Short mmCIF file of C-alpha atoms in Angstrom, two decimals:
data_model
loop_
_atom_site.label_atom_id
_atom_site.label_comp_id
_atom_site.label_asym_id
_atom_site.label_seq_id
_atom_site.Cartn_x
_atom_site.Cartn_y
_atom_site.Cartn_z
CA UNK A 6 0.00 0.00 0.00
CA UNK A 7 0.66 3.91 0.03
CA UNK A 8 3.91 4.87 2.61
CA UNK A 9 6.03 7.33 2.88
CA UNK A 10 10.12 7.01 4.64
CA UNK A 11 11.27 10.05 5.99
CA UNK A 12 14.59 10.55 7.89
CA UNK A 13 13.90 9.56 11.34
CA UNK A 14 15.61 12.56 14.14
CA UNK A 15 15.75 14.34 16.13
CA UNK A 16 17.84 16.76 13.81
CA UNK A 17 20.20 19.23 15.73
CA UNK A 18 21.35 22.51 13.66
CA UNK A 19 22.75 25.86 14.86
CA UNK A 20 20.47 28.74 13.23
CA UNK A 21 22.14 29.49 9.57
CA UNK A 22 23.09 25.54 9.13
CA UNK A 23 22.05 23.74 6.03
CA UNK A 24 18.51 21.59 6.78
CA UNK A 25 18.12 18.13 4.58
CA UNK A 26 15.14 16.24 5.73
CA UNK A 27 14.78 13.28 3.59
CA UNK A 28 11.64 11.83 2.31
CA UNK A 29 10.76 9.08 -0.05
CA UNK A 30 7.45 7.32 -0.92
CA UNK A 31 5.94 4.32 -2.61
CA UNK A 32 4.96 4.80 -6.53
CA UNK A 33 2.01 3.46 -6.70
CA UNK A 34 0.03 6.19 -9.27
CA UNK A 35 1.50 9.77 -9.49
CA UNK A 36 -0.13 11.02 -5.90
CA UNK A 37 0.90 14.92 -4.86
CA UNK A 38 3.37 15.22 -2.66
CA UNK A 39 3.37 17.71 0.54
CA UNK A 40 5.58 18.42 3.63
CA UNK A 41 3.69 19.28 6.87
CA UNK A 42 5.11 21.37 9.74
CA UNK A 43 3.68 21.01 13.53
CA UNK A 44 4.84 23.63 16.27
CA UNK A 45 4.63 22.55 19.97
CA UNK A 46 0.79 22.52 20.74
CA UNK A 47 -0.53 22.76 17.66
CA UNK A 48 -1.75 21.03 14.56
CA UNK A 49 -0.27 20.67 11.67
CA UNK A 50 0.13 23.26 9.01
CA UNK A 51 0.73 22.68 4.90
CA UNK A 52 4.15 23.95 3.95
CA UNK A 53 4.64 23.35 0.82
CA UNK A 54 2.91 21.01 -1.92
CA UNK A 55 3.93 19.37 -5.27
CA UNK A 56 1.43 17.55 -7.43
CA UNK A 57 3.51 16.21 -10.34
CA UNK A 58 6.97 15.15 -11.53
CA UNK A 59 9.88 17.92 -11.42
CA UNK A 60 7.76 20.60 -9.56
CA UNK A 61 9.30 22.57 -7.09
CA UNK A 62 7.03 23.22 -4.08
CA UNK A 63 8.54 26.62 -1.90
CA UNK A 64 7.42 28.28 1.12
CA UNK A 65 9.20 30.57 3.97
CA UNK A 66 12.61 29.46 2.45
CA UNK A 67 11.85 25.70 2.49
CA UNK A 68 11.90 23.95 -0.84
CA UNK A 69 11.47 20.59 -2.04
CA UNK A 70 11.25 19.09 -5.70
CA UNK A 71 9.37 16.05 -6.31
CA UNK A 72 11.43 13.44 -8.14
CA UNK A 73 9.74 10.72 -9.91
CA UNK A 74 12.95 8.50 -10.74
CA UNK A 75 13.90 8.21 -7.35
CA UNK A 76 10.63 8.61 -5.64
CA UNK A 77 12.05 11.04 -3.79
CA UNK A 78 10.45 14.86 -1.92
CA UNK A 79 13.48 16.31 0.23
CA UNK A 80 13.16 19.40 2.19
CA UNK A 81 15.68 21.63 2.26
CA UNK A 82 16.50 24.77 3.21
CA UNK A 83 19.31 27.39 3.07
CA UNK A 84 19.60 29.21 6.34
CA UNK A 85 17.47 27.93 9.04
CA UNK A 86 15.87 29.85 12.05
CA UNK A 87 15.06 29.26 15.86
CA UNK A 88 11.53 29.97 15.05
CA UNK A 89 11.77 26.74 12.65
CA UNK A 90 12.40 24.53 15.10
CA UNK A 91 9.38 22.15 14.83
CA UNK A 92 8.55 18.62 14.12
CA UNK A 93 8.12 18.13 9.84
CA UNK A 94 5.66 15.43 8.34
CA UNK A 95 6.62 14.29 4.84
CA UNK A 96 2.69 13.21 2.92
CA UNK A 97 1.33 11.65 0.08
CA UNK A 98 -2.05 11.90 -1.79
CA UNK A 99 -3.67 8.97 -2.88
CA UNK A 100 -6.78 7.95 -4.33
CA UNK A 101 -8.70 7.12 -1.41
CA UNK A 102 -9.19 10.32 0.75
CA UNK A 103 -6.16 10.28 2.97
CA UNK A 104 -3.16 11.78 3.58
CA UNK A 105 -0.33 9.11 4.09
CA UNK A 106 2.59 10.71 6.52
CA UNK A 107 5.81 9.42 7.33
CA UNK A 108 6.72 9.27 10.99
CA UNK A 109 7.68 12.82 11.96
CA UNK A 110 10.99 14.64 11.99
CA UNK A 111 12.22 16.95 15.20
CA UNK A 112 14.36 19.68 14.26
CA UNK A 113 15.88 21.75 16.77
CA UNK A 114 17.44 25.02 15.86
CA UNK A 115 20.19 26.43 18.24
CA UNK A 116 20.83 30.18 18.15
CA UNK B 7 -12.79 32.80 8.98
CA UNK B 8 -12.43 30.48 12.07
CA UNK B 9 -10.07 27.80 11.97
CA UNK B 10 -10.56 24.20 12.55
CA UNK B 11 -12.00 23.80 15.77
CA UNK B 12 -11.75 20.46 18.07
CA UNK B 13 -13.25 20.21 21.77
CA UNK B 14 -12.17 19.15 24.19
CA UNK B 15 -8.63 20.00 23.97
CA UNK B 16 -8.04 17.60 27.11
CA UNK B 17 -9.49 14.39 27.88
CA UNK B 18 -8.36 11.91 31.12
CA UNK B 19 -10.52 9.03 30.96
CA UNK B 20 -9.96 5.35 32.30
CA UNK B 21 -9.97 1.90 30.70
CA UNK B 22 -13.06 0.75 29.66
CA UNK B 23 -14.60 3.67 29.31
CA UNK B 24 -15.79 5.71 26.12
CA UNK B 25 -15.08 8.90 24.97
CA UNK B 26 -16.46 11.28 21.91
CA UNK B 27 -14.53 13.73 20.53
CA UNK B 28 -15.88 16.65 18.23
CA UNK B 29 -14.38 18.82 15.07
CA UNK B 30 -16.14 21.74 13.50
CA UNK B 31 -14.37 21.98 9.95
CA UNK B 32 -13.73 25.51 8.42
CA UNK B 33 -16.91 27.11 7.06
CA UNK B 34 -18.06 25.51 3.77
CA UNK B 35 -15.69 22.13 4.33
CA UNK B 36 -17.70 19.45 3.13
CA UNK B 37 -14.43 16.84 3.80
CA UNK B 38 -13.48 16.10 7.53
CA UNK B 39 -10.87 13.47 8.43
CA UNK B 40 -9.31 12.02 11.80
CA UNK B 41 -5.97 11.15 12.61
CA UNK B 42 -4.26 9.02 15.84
CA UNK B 43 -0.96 10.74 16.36
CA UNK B 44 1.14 8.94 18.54
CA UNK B 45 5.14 9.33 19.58
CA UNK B 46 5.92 5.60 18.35
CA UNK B 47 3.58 5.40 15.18
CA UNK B 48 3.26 9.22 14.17
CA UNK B 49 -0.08 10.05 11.95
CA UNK B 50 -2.33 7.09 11.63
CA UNK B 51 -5.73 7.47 9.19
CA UNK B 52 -8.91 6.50 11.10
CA UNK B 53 -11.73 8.18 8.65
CA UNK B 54 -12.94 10.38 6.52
CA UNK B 55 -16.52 12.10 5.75
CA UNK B 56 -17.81 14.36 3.05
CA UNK B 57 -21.24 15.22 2.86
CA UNK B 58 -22.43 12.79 5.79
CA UNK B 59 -20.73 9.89 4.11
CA UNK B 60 -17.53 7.58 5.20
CA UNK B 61 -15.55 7.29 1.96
CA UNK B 62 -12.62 5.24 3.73
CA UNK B 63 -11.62 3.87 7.00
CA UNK B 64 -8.25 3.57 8.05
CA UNK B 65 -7.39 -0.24 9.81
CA UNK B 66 -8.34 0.55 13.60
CA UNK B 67 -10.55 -1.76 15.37
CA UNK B 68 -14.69 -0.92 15.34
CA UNK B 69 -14.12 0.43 19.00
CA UNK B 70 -13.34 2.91 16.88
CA UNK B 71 -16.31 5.16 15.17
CA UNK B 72 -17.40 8.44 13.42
CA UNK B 73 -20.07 10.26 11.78
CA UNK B 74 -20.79 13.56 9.79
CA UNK B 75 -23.84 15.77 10.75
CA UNK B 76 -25.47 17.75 8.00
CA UNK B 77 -23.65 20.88 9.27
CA UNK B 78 -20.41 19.33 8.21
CA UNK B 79 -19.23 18.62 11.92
CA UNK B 80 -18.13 15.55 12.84
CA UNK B 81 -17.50 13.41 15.88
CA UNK B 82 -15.53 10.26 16.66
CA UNK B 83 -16.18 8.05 19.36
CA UNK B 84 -13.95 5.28 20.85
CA UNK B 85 -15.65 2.47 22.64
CA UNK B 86 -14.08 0.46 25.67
CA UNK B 87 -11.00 2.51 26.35
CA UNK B 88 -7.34 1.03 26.33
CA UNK B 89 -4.14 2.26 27.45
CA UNK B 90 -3.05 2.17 23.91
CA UNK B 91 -5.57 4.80 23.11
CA UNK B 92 -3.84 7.72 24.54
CA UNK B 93 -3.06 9.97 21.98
CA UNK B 94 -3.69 13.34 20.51
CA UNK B 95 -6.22 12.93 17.80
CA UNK B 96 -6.25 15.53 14.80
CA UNK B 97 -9.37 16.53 12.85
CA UNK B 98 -8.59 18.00 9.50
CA UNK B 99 -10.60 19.73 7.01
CA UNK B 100 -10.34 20.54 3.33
CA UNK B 101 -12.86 21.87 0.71
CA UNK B 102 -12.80 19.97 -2.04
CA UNK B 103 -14.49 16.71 -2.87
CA UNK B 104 -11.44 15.18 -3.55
CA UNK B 105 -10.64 15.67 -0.06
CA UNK B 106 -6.83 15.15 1.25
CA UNK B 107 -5.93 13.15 -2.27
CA UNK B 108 -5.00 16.58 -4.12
CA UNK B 109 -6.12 19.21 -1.48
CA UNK B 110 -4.58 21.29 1.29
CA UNK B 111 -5.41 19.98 4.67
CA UNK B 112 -6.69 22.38 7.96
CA UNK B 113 -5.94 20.85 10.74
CA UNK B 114 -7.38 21.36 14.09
CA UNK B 115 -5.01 21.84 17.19
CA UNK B 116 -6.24 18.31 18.26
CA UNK B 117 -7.47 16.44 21.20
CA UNK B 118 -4.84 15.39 23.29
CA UNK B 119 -6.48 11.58 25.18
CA UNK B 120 -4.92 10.40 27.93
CA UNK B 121 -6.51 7.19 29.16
CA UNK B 122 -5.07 5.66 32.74
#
């Protein structure tokens, strides 16, 4: 069935550092792709969104292009923040009303 | 517009028990679905509704229930409380009928069950 890998944490980075959070998911169909963010005490919120092959999805800095050949939807960004400390949810569409998620990625960014 | 809006935001209960927890979905959401978010198996599916109707369930056991009022709100119910249960559970709207397949998800701020 649908699931979606995603680097497993918690993730560590002084503010400015590099972020990589890897994702990958299964290829069943051509499903759209999203990344999730979830702040202490709160719900989740849509970052950023993809919905075919080679689109970029982009928000607040945080990018990630959704690569058919490897089945791959990385989030990156440049120059991370305190305030983006949070925990990041990697998610696939399907065909069947739900959102599949991968398991949840802490980062912690150190000023 | 108002968000996503769950009640309660706290629940204690004890095994055995049941408990029914309630999501209003954004004004003119016609797609509500629930999530189990735990620390060890992160965002699990339990069901979605549009327009009154259960178009998938996720693979929890029938102690496990929902429904979809007219009004778009929705409630789940779990039957015969276990430990296991405690969790914070997510309600999640979106506005189109094809729901979370294509769409942008609203999520509520959750329930957060603890059952002892």
């Amino acid at each position: 069935g649908d699931s979606v890998t995603q680097m497993e944490g918690p993730v560590t980075l002084s503010e400015e550092a590099f972020l990589t959070i890897n994702c990958t998911y299964t290829a069943t169909g051509y499903p759209s792709l999203f990344w999730y963010v979830q702040y202490p005490g709160e719900g989740l919120q849509l970052l950023l969104k993809a919905t075919k092959a080679d689109d970029k999805g982009s928000n607040k800095g945080f990018e990630a292009t959704y690569r058919k050949e490897t089945t791959s939807f990385h989030l990156e960004k440049g120059s991370v923040q305190v305030s983006d400390s949070a925990v990041y949810f990697c998610g696939r569409g399907g065909s069947n009303y739900k959102l599949t998620f991968g398991k949840g990625t802490l980062l912690t960014v150190n000023p | 517009k108002a968000g996503v809006t769950q009640t309660p935001r706290y629940l204690i209960k004890t095994r055995g028990q049941q408990v029914t927890l309630s999501c209003s979905p954004i004004s003119g959401h016609r797609s509500v679905s629930w999530y189990q978010q735990t620390p060890g198996q992160g965002l699990q599916f339990l069901f979605e509704y549009f327009s009154e109707t259960q178009r998938n369930k996720g693979n929890f056991p029938g102690r496990f229930s929902g429904r979809q009022f007219s009004n778009s709100r929705s409630e789940m119910n779990v039957s015969t409380l276990e430990l296991g249960d405690s969790a914070l559970y997510l309600c999640a709207s979106s506005s189109d009928r094809e729901g979370a397949t294509n769409e942008k998800l609203f999520f509520g701020s959750g329930t957060q069950l603890s059952v002892l």
